[in-house]
Tab-separated table of C-alpha atoms in Angstrom:
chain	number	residue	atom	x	y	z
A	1	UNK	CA	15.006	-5.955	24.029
A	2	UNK	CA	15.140	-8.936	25.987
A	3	UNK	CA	15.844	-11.449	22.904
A	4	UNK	CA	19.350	-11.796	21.174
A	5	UNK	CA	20.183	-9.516	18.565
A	6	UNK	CA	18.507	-11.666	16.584
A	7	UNK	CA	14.895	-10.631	17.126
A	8	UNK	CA	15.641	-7.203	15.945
A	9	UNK	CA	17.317	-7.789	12.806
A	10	UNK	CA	14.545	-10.334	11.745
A	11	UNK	CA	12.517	-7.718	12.135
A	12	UNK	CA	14.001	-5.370	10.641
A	13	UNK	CA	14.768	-7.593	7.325
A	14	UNK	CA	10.902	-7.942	6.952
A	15	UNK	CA	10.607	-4.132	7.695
A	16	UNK	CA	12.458	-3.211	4.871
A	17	UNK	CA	11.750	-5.932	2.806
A	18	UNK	CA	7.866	-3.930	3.188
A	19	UNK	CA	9.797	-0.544	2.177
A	20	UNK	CA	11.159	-2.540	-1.308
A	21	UNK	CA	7.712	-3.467	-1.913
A	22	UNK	CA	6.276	0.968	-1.838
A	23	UNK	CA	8.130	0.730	-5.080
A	24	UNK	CA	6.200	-1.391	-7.019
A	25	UNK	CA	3.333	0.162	-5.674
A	26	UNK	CA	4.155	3.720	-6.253
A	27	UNK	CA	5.138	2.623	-10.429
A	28	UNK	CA	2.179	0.319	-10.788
A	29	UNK	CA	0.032	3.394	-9.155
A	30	UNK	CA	1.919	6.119	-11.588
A	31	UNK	CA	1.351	4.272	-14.396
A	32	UNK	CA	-2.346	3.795	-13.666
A	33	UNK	CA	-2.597	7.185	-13.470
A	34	UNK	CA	-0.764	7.984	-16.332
A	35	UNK	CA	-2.948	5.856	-18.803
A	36	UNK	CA	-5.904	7.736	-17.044
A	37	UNK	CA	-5.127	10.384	-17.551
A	38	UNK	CA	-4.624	10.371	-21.394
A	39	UNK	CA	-7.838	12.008	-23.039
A	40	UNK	CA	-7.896	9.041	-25.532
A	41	UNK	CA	-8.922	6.223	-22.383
A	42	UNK	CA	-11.932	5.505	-24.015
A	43	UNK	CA	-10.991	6.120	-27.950
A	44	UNK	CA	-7.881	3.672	-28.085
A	45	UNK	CA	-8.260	0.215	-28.871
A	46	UNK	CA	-6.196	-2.818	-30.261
A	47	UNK	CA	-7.109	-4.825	-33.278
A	48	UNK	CA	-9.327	-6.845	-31.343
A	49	UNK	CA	-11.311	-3.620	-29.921
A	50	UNK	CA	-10.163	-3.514	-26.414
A	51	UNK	CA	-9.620	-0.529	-25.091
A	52	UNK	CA	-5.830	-0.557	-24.544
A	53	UNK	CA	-5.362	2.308	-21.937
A	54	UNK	CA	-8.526	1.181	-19.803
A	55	UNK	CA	-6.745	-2.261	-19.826
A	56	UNK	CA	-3.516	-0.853	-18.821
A	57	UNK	CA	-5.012	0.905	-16.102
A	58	UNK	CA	-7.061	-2.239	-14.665
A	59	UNK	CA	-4.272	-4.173	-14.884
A	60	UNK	CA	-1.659	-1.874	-12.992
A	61	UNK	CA	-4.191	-1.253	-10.733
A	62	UNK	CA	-4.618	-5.098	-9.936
A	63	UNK	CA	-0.641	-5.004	-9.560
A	64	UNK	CA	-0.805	-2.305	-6.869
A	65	UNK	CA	-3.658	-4.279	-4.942
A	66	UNK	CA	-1.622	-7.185	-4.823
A	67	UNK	CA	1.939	-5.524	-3.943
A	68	UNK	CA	-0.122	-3.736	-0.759
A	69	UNK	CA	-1.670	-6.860	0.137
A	70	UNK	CA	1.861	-8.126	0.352
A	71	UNK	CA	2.996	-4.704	2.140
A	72	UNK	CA	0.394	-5.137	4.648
A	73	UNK	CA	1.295	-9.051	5.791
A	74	UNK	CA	4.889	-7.840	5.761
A	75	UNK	CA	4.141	-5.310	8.429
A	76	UNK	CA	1.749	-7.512	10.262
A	77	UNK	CA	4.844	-9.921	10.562
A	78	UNK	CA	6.951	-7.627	11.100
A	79	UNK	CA	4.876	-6.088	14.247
A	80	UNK	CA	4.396	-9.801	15.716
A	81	UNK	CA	8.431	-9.924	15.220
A	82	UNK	CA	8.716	-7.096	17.619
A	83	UNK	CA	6.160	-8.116	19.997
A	84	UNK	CA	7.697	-11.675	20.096
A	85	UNK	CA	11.522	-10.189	20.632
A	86	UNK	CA	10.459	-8.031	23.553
A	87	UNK	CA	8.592	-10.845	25.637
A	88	UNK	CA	10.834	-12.725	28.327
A	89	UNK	CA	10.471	-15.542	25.708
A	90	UNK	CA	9.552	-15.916	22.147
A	91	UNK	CA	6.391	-18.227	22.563
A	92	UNK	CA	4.991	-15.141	25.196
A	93	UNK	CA	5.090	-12.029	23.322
A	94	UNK	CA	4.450	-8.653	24.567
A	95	UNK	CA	0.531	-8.311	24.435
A	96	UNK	CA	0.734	-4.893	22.684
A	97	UNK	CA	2.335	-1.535	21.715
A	98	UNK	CA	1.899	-0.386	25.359
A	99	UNK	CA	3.915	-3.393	27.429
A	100	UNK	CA	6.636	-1.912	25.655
A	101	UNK	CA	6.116	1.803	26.378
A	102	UNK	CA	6.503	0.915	29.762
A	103	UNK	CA	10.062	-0.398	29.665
A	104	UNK	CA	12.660	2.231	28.817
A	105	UNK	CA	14.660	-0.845	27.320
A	106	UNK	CA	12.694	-1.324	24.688
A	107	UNK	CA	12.125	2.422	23.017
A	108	UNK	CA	13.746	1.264	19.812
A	109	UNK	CA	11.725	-1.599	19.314
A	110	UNK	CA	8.506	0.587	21.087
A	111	UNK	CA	9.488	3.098	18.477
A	112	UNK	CA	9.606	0.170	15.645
A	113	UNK	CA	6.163	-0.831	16.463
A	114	UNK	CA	4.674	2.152	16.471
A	115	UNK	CA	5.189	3.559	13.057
A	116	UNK	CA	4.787	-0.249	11.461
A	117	UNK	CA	1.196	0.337	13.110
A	118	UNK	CA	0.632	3.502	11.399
A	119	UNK	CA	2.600	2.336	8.309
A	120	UNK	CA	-0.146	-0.461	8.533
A	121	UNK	CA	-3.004	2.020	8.441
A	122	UNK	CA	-1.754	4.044	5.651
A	123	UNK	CA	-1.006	0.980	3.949
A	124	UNK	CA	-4.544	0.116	4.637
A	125	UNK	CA	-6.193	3.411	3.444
A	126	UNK	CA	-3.932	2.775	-0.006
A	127	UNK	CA	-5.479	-0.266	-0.411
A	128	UNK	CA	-9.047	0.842	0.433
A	129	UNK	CA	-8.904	3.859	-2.635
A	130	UNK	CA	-6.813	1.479	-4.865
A	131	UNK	CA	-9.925	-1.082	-4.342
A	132	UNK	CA	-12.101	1.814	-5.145
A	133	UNK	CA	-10.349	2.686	-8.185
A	134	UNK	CA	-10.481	-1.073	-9.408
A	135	UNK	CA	-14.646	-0.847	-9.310
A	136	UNK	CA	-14.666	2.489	-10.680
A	137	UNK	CA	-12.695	1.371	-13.564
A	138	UNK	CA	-14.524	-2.543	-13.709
A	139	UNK	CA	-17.757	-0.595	-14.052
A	140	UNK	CA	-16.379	1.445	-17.299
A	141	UNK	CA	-15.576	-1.969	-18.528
A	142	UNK	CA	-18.725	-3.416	-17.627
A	143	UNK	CA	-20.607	-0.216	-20.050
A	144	UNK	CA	-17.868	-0.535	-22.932
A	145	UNK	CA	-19.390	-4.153	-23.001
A	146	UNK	CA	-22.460	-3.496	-23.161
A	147	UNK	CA	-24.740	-4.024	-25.970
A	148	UNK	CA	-25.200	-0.339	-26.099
A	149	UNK	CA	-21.974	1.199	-24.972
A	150	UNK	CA	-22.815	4.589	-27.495
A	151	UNK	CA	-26.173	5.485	-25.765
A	152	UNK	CA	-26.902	8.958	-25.173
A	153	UNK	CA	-25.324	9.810	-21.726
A	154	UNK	CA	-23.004	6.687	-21.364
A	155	UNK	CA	-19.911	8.117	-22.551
A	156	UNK	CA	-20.203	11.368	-19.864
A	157	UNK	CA	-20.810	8.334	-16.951
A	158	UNK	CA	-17.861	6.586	-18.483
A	159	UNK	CA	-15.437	9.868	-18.343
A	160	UNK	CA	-16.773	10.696	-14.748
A	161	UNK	CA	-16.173	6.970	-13.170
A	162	UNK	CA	-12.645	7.563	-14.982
A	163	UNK	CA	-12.227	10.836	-13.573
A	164	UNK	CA	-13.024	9.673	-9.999
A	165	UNK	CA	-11.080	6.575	-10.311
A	166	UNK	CA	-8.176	8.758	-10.973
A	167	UNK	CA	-9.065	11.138	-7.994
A	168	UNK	CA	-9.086	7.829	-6.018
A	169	UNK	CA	-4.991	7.059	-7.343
A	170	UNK	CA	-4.393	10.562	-6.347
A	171	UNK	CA	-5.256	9.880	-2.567
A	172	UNK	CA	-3.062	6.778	-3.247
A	173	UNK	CA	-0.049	8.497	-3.503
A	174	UNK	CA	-0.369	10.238	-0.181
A	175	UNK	CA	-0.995	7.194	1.664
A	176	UNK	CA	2.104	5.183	-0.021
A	177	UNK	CA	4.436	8.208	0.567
A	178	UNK	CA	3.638	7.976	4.108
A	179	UNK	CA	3.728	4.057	4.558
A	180	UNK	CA	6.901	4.126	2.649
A	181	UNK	CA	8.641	6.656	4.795
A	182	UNK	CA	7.162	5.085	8.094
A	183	UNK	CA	8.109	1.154	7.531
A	184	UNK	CA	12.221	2.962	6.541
A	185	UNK	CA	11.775	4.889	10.039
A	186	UNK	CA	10.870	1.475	11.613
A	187	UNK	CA	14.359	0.068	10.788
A	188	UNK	CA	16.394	3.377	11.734
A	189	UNK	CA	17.411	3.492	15.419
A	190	UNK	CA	15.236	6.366	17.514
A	191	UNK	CA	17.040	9.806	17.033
A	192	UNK	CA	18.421	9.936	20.349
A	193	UNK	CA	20.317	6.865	19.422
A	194	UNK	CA	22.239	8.673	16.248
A	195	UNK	CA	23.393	12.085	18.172
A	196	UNK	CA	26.205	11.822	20.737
């Protein structure tokens, strides 16, 4: 790295401050999926008629949106950390992943980059199917408000777009699990580092 010390542990800070933040995804995503997948979604309802468990879903599906929206910019800063720490001065950053695979110097920090890009895409793919999920589960809402939410039919559309939305959270979890386990690699030394 041709920066101080200093460069890397910035980067690293934000790294893992991205790793805290899989946590709040993966609860608000578990708990979307567990109100889903209660048989009663449609059938429970508060004193003012609102279906409770639908709510409950939108909402911690809204949570996870926002807490991978903050995951992503994380990374993002995080990668422009790295590429900033390996340039011969911090205003002229490395131009990309591959100015550092050329320098044997910098394999941590090429190693750092790397999986914060594919943390970034998995991160990205989570956000894509929790998006999905949100309109699958805004267009229930839209038919429960309906004039005519009990018309023949509407209740087997409503328990499908439920049934995909969940199939959407279930994807989710993949692509956290992974983005979660690649932005904690980005702040461990390379292997060959940790074995003498």
């Amino acid at each position: 790295m041709t920066q101080p010390p200093q460069w890397k542990a910035m980067y690293q800070y934000v790294a893992r401050r991205a790793h805290d933040g899989c946590a709040r995804v993966e609860e608000s995503v578990a708990a979307a999926r567990g109100a889903l997948a209660t048989p009663m979604v449609l059938d429970t309802r508060d004193a003012a008629g609102r279906c409770t468990l639908l709510h409950s879903a939108v909402t911690h599906v809204e949570h996870a949106s926002d807490c991978l929206s903050g995951f992503i910019v994380s990374v993002v800063v995080a990668e422009l950390l790295v590429l900033h720490g390996c340039g011969a001065v911090p205003s002229r950053p490395v131009a990309s992943i591959d100015g550092l695979r050329r320098n044997r110097d910098d394999h941590d920090e090429w190693l750092a980059l790397s999986r914060l890009e594919a943390a970034r895409e998995h991160g990205q793919d989570a956000l894509r199917g929790v998006e999905g999920a949100f309109t699958l589960l805004a267009s229930v809402r839209f038919m429960l408000r309906s004039r005519t939410p009990d018309a023949a039919g509407r209740r087997q559309a409503m328990e499908e777009q439920l049934h995909a939305a969940a199939v959407e959270l279930q994807a989710v979890v993949g692509s956290v699990a992974n983005m979660s386990a690649l932005a904690f690699l980005a702040t461990q030394p390379a292997i060959r580092n940790r074995i003498q």
